[in-house]
PDB file of N, CA and C in Angstrom:
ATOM      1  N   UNK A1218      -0.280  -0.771 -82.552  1.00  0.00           N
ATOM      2  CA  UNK A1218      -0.213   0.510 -81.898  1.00  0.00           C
ATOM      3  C   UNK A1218       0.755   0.397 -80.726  1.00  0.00           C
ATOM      4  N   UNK A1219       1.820   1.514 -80.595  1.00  0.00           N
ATOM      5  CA  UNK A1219       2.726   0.982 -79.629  1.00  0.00           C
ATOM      6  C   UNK A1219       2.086   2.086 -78.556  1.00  0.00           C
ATOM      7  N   UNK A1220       2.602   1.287 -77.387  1.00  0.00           N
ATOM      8  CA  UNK A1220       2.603   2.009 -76.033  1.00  0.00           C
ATOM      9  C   UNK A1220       2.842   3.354 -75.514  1.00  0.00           C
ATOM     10  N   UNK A1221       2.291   3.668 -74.733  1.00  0.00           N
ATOM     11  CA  UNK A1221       2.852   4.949 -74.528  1.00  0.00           C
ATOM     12  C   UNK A1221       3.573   4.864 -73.601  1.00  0.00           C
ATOM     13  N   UNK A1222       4.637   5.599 -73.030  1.00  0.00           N
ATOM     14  CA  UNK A1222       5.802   5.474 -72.298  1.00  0.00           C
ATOM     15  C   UNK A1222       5.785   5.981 -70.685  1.00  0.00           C
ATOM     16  N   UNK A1223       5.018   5.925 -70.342  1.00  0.00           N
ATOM     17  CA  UNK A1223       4.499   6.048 -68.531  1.00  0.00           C
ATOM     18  C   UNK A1223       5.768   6.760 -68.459  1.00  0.00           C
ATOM     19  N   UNK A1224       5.445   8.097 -67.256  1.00  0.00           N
ATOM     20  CA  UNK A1224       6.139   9.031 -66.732  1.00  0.00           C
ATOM     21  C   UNK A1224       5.668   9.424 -65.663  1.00  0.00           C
ATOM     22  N   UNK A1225       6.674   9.193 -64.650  1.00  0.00           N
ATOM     23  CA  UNK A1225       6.268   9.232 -63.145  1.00  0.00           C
ATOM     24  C   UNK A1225       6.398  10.656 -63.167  1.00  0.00           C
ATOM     25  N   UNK A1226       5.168  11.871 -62.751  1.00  0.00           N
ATOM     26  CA  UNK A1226       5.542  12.871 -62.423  1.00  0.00           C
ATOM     27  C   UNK A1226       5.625  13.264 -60.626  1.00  0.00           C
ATOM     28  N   UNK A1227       5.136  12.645 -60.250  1.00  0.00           N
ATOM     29  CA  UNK A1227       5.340  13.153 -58.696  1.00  0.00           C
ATOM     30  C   UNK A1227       5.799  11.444 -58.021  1.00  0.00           C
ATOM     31  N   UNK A1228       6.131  12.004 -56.734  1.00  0.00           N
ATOM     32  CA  UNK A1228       7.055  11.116 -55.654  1.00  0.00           C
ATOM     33  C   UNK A1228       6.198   9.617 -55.857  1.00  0.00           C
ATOM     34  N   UNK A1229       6.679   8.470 -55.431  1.00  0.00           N
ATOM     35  CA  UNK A1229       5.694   7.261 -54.991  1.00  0.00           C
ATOM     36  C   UNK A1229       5.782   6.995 -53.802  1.00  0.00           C
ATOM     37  N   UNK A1230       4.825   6.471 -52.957  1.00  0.00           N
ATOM     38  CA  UNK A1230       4.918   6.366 -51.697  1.00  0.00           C
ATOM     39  C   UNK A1230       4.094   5.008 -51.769  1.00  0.00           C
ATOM     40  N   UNK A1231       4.412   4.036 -51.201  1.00  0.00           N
ATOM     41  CA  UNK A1231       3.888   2.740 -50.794  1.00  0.00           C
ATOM     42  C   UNK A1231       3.420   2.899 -49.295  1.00  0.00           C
ATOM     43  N   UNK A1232       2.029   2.519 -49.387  1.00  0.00           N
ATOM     44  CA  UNK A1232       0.869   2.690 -48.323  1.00  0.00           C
ATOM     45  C   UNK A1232       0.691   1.087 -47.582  1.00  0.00           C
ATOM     46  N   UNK A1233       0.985   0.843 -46.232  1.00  0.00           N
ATOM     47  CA  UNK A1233       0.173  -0.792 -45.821  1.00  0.00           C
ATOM     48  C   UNK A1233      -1.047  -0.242 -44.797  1.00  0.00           C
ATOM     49  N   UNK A1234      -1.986  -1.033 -44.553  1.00  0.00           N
ATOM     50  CA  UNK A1234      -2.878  -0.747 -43.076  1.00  0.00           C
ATOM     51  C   UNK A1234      -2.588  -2.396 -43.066  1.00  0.00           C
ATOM     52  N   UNK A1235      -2.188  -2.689 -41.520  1.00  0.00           N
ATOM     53  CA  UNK A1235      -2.472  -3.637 -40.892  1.00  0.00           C
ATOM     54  C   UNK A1235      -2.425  -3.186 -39.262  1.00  0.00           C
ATOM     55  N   UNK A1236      -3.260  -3.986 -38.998  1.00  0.00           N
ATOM     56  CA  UNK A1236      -3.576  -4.323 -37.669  1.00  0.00           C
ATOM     57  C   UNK A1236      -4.671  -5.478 -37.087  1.00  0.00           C
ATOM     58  N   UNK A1237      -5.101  -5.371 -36.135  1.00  0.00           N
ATOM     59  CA  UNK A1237      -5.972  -6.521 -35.583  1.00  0.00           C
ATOM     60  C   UNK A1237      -7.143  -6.629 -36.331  1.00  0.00           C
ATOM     61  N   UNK A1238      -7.911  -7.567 -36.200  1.00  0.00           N
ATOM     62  CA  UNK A1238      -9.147  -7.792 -36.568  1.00  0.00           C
ATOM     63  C   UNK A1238     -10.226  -7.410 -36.715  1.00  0.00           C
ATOM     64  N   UNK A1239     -11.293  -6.641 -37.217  1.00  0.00           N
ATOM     65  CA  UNK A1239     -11.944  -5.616 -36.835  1.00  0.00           C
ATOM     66  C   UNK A1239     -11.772  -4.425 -36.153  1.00  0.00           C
ATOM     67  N   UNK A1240     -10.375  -3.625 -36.491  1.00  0.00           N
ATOM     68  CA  UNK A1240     -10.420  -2.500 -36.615  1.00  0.00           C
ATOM     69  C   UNK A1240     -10.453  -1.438 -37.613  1.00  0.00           C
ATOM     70  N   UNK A1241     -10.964  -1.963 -38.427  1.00  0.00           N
ATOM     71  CA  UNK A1241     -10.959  -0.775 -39.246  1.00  0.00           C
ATOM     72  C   UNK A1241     -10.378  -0.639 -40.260  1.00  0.00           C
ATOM     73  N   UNK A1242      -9.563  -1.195 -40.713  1.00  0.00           N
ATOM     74  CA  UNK A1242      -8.277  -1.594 -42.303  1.00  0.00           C
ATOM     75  C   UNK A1242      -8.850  -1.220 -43.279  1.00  0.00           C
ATOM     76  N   UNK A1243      -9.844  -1.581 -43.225  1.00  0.00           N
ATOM     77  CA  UNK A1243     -10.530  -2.034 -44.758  1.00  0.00           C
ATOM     78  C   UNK A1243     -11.810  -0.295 -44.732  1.00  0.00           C
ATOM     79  N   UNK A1244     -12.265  -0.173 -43.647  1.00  0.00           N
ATOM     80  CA  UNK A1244     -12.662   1.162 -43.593  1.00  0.00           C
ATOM     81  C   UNK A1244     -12.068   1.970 -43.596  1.00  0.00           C
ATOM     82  N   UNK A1245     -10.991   2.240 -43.064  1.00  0.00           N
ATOM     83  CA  UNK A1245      -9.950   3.053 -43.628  1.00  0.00           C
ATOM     84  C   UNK A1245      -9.839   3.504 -44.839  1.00  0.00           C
ATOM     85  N   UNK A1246      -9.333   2.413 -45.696  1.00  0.00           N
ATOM     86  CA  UNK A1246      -9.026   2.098 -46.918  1.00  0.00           C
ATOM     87  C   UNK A1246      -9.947   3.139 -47.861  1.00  0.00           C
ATOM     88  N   UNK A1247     -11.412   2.340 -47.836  1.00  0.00           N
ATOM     89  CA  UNK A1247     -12.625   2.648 -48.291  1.00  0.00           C
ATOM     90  C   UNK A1247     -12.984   4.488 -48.366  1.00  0.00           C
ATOM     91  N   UNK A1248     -12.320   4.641 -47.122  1.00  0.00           N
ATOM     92  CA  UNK A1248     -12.755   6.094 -46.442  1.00  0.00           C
ATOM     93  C   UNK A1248     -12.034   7.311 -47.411  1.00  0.00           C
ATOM     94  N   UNK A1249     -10.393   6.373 -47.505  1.00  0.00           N
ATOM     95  CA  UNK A1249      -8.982   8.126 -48.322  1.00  0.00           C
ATOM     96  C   UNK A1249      -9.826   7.498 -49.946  1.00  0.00           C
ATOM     97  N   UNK A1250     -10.339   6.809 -50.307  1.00  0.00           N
ATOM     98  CA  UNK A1250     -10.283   6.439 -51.572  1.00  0.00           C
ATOM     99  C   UNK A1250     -11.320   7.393 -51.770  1.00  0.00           C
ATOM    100  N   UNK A1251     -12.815   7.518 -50.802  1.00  0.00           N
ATOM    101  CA  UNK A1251     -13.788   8.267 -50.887  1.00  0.00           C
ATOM    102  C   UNK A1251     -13.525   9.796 -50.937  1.00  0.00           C
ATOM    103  N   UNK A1252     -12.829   9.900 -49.929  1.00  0.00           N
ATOM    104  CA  UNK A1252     -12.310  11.200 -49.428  1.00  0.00           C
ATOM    105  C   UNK A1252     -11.394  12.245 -50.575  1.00  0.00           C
ATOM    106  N   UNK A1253     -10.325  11.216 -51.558  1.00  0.00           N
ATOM    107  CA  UNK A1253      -9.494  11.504 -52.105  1.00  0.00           C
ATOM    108  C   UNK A1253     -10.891  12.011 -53.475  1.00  0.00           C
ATOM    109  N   UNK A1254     -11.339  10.863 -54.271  1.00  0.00           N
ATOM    110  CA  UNK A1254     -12.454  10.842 -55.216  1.00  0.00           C
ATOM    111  C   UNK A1254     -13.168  12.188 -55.063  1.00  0.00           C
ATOM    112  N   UNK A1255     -13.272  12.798 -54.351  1.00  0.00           N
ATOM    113  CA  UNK A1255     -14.277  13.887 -54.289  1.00  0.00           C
ATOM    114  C   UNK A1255     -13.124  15.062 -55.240  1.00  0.00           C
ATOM    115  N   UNK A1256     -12.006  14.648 -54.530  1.00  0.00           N
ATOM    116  CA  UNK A1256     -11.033  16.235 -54.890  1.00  0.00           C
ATOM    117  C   UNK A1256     -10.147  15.035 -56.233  1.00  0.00           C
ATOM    118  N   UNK A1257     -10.639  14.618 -56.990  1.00  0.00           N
ATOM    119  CA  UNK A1257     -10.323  13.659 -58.043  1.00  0.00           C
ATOM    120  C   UNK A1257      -8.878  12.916 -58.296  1.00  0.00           C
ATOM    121  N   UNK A1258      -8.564  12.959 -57.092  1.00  0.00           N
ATOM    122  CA  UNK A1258      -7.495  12.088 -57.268  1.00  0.00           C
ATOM    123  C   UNK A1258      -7.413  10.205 -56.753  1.00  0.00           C
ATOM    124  N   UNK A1259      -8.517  10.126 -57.302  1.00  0.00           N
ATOM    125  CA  UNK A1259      -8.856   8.734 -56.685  1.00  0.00           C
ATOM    126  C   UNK A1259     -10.552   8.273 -57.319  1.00  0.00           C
ATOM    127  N   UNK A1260     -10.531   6.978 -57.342  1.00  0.00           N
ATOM    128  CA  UNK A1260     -11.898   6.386 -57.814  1.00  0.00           C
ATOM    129  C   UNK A1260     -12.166   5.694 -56.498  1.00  0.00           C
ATOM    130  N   UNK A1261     -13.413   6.127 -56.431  1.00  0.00           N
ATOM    131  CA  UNK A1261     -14.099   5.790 -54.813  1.00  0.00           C
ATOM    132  C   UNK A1261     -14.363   4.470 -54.956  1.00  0.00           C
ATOM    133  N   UNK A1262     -13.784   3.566 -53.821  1.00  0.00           N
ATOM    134  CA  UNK A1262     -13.763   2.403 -53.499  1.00  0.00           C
ATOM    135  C   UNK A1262     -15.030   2.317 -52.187  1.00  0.00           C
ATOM    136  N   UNK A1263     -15.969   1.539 -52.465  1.00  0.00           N
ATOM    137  CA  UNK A1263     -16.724   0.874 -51.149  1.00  0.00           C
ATOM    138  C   UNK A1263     -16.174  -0.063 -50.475  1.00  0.00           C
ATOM    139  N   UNK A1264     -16.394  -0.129 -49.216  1.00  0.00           N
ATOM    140  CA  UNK A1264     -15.857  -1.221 -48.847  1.00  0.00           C
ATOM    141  C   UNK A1264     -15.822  -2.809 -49.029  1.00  0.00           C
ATOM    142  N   UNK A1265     -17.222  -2.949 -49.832  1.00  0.00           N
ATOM    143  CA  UNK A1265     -17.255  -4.407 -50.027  1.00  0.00           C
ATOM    144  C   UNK A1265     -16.981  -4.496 -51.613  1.00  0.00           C
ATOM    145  N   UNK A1266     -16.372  -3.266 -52.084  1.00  0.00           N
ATOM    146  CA  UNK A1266     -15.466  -3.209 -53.225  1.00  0.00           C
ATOM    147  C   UNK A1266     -14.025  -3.593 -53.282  1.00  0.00           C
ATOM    148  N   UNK A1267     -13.657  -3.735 -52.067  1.00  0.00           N
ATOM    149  CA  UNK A1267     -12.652  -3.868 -51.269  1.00  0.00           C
ATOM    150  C   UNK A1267     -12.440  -5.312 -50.671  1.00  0.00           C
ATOM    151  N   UNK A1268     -13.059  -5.485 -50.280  1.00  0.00           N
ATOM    152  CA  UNK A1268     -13.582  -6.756 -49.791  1.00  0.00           C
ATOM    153  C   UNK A1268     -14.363  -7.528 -50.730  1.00  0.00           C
ATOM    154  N   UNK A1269     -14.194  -7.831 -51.684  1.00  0.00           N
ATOM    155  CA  UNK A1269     -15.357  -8.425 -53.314  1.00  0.00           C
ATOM    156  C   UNK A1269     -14.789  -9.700 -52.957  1.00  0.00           C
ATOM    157  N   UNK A1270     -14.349 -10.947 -52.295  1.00  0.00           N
ATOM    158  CA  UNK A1270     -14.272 -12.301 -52.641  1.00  0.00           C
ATOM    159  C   UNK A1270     -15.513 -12.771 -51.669  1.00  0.00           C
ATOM    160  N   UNK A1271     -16.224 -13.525 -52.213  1.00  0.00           N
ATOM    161  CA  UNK A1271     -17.777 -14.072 -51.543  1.00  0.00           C
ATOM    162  C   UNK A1271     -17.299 -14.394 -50.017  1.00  0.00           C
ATOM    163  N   UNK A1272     -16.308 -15.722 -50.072  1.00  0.00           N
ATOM    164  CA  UNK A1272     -15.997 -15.740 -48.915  1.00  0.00           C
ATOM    165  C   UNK A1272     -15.671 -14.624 -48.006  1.00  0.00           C
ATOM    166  N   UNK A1273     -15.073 -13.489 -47.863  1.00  0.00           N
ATOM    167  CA  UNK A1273     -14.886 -12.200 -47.563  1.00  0.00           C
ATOM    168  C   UNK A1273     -16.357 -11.607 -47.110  1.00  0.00           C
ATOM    169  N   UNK A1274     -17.325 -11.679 -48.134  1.00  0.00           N
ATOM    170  CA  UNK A1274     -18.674 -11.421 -48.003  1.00  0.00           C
ATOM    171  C   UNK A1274     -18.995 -12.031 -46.985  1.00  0.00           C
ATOM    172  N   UNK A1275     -19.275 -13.017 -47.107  1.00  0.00           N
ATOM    173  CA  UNK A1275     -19.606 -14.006 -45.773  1.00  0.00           C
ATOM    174  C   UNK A1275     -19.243 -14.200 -44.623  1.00  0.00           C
ATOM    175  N   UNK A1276     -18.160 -14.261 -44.630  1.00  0.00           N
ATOM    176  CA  UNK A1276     -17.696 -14.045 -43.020  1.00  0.00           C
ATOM    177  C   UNK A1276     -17.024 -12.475 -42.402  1.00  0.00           C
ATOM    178  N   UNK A1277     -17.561 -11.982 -43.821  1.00  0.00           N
ATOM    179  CA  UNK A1277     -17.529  -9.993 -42.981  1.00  0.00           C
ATOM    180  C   UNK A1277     -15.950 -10.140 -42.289  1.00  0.00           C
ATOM    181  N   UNK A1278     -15.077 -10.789 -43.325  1.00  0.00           N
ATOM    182  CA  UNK A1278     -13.397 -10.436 -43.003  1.00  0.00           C
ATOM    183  C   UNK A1278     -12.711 -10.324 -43.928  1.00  0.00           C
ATOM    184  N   UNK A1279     -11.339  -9.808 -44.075  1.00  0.00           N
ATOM    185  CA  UNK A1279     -10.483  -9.416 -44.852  1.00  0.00           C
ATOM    186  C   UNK A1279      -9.564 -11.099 -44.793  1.00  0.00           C
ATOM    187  N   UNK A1280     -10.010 -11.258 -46.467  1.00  0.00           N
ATOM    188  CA  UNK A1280      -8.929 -13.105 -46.558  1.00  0.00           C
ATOM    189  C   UNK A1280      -7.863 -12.478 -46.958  1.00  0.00           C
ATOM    190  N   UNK A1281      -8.082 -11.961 -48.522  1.00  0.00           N
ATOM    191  CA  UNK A1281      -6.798 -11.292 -49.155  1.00  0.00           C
ATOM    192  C   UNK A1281      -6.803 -10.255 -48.877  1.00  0.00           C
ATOM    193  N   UNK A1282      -5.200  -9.987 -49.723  1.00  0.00           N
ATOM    194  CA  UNK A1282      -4.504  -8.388 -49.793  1.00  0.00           C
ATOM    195  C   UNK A1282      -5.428  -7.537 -51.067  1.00  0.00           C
ATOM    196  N   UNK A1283      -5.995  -6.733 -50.652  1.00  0.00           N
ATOM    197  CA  UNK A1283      -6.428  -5.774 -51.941  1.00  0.00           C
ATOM    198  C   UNK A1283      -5.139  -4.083 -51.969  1.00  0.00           C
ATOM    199  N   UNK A1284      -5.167  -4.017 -53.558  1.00  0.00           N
ATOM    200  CA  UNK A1284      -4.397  -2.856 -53.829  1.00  0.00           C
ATOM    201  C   UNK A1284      -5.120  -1.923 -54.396  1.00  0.00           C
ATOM    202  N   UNK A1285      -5.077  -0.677 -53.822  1.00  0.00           N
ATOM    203  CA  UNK A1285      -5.755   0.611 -54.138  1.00  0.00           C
ATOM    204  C   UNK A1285      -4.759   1.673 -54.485  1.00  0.00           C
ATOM    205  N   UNK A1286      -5.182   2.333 -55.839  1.00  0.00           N
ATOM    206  CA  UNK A1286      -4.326   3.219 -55.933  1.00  0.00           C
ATOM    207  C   UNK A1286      -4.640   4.950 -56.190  1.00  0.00           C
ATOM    208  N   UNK A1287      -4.058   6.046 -55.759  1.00  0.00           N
ATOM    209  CA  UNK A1287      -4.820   7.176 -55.471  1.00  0.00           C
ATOM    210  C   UNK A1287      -3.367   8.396 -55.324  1.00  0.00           C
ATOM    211  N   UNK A1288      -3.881   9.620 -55.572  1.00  0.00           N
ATOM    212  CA  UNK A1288      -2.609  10.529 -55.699  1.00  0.00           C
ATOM    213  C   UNK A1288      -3.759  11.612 -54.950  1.00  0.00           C
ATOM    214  N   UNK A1289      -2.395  12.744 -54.212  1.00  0.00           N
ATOM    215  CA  UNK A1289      -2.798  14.240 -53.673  1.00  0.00           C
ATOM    216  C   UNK A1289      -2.034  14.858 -54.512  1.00  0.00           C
ATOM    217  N   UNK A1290      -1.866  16.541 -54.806  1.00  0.00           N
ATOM    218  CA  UNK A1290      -1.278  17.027 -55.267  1.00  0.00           C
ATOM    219  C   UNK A1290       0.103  16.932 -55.345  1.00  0.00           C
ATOM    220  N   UNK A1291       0.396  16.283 -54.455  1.00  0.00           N
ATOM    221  CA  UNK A1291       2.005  15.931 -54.590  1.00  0.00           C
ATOM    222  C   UNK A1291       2.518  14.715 -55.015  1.00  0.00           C
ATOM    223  N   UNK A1292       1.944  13.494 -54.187  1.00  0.00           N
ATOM    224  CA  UNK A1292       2.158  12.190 -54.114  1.00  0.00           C
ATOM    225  C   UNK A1292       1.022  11.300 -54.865  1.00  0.00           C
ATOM    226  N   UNK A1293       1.917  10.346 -55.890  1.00  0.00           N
ATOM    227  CA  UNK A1293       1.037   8.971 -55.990  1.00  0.00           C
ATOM    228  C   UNK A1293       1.365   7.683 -54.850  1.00  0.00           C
ATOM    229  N   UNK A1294       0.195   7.514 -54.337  1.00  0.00           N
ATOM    230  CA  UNK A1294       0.080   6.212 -53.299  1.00  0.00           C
ATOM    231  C   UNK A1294      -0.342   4.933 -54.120  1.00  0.00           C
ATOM    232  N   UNK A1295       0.245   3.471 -53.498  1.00  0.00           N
ATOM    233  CA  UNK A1295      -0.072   2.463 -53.794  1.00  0.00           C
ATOM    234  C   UNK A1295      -0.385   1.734 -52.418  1.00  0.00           C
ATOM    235  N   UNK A1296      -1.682   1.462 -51.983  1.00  0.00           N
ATOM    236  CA  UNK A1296      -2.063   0.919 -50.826  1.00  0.00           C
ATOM    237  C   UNK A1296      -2.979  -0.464 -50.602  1.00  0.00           C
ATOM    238  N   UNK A1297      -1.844  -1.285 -50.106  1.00  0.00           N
ATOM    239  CA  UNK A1297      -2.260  -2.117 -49.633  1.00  0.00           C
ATOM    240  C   UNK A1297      -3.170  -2.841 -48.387  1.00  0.00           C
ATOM    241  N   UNK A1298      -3.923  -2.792 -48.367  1.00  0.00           N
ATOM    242  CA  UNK A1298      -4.964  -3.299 -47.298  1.00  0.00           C
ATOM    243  C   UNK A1298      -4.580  -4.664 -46.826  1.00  0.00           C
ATOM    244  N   UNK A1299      -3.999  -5.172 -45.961  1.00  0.00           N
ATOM    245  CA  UNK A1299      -4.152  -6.742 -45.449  1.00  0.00           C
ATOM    246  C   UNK A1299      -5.093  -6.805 -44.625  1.00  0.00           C
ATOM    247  N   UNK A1300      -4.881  -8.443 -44.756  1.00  0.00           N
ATOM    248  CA  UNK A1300      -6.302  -8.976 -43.808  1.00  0.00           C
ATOM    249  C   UNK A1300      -5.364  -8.871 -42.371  1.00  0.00           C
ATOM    250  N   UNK A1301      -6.505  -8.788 -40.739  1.00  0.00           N
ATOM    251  CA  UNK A1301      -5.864  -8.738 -39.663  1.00  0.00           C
ATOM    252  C   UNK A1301      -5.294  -9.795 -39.290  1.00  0.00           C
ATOM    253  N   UNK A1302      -5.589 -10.937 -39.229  1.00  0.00           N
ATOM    254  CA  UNK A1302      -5.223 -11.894 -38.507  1.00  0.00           C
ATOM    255  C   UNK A1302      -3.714 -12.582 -38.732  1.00  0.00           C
ATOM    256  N   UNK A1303      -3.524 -13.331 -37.187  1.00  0.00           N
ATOM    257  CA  UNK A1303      -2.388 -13.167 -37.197  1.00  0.00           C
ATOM    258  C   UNK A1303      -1.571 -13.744 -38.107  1.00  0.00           C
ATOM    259  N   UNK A1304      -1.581 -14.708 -38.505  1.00  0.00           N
ATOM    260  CA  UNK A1304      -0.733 -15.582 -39.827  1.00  0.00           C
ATOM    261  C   UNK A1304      -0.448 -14.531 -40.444  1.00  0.00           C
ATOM    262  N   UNK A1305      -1.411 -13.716 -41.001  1.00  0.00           N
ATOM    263  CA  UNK A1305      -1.314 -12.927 -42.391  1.00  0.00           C
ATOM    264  C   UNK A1305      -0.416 -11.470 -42.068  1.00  0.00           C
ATOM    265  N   UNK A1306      -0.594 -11.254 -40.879  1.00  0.00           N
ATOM    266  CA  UNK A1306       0.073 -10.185 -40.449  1.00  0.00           C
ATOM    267  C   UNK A1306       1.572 -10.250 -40.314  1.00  0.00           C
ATOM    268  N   UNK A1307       1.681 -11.373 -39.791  1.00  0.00           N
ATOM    269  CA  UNK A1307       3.273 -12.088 -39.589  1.00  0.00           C
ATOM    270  C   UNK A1307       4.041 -12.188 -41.349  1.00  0.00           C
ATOM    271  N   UNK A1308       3.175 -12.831 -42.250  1.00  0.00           N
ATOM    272  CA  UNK A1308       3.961 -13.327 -43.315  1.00  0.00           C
ATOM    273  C   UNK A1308       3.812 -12.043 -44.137  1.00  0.00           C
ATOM    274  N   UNK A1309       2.867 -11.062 -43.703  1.00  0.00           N
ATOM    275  CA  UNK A1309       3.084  -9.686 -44.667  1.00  0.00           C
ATOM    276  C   UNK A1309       4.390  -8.926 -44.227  1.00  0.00           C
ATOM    277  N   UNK A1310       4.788  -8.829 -42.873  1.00  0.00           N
ATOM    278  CA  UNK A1310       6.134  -8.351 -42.589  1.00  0.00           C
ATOM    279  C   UNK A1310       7.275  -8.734 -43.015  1.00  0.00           C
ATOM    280  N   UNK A1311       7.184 -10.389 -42.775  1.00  0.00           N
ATOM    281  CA  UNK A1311       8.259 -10.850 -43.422  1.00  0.00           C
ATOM    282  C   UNK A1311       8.559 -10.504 -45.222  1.00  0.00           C
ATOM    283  N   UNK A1312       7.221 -10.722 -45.403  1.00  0.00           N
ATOM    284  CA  UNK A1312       7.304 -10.217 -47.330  1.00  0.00           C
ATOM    285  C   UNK A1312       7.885  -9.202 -47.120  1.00  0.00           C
ATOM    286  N   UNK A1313       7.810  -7.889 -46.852  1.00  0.00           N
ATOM    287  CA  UNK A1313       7.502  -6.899 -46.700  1.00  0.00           C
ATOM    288  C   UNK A1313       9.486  -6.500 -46.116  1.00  0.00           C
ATOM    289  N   UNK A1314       9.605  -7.224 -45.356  1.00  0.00           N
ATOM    290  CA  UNK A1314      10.821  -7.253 -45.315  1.00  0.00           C
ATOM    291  C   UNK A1314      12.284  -7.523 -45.862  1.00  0.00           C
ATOM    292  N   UNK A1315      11.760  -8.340 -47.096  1.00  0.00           N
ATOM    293  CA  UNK A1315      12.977  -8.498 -47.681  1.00  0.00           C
ATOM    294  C   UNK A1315      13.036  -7.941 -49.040  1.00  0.00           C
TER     295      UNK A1315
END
């Protein structure tokens, strides 16, 4: 059975949250996915849906990058959540930069 041929109908917009450590990234995140899901352009993400690696569980922090993806009537988003701290913040810019 062959593929079907994906067709971008609206704009793409690439989404990051970073910032410090316990502010909020990952609630954020959790929150447009909820928010979006109601008016169906999105599957509601919890936060420790978001946060699913045990270690993550356990020390109630963001290790990895999780990708969430979600559209409004206009735009499809692809959003990345990083973890705060600083290493990770530094080497996501640099990625992010070239």
């Amino acid at each position: 059975m062959a593929k079907e041929k994906f067709e971008r109908t609206k704009p793409h917009v690439n989404i990051g949250t970073i910032g410090h450590v316990d502010h909020g990234k990952t609630t954020l995140t959790a929150a447009i996915t909820m928010t979006l899901a109601e008016a169906g352009g999105a599957t509601a993400k919890a936060y420790d849906e978001i946060d699913g690696a045990p270690e993550e569980k356990a020390r109630g922090i963001t290790i990895s990058t999780a990708h969430v993806e979600y559209e409004t009537e206009n735009r499809h988003y692809a959003h990345v959540d990083c973890p705060g701290h600083a290493d990770y913040v530094k080497n996501m810019i640099t990625g992010a930069a070239q």
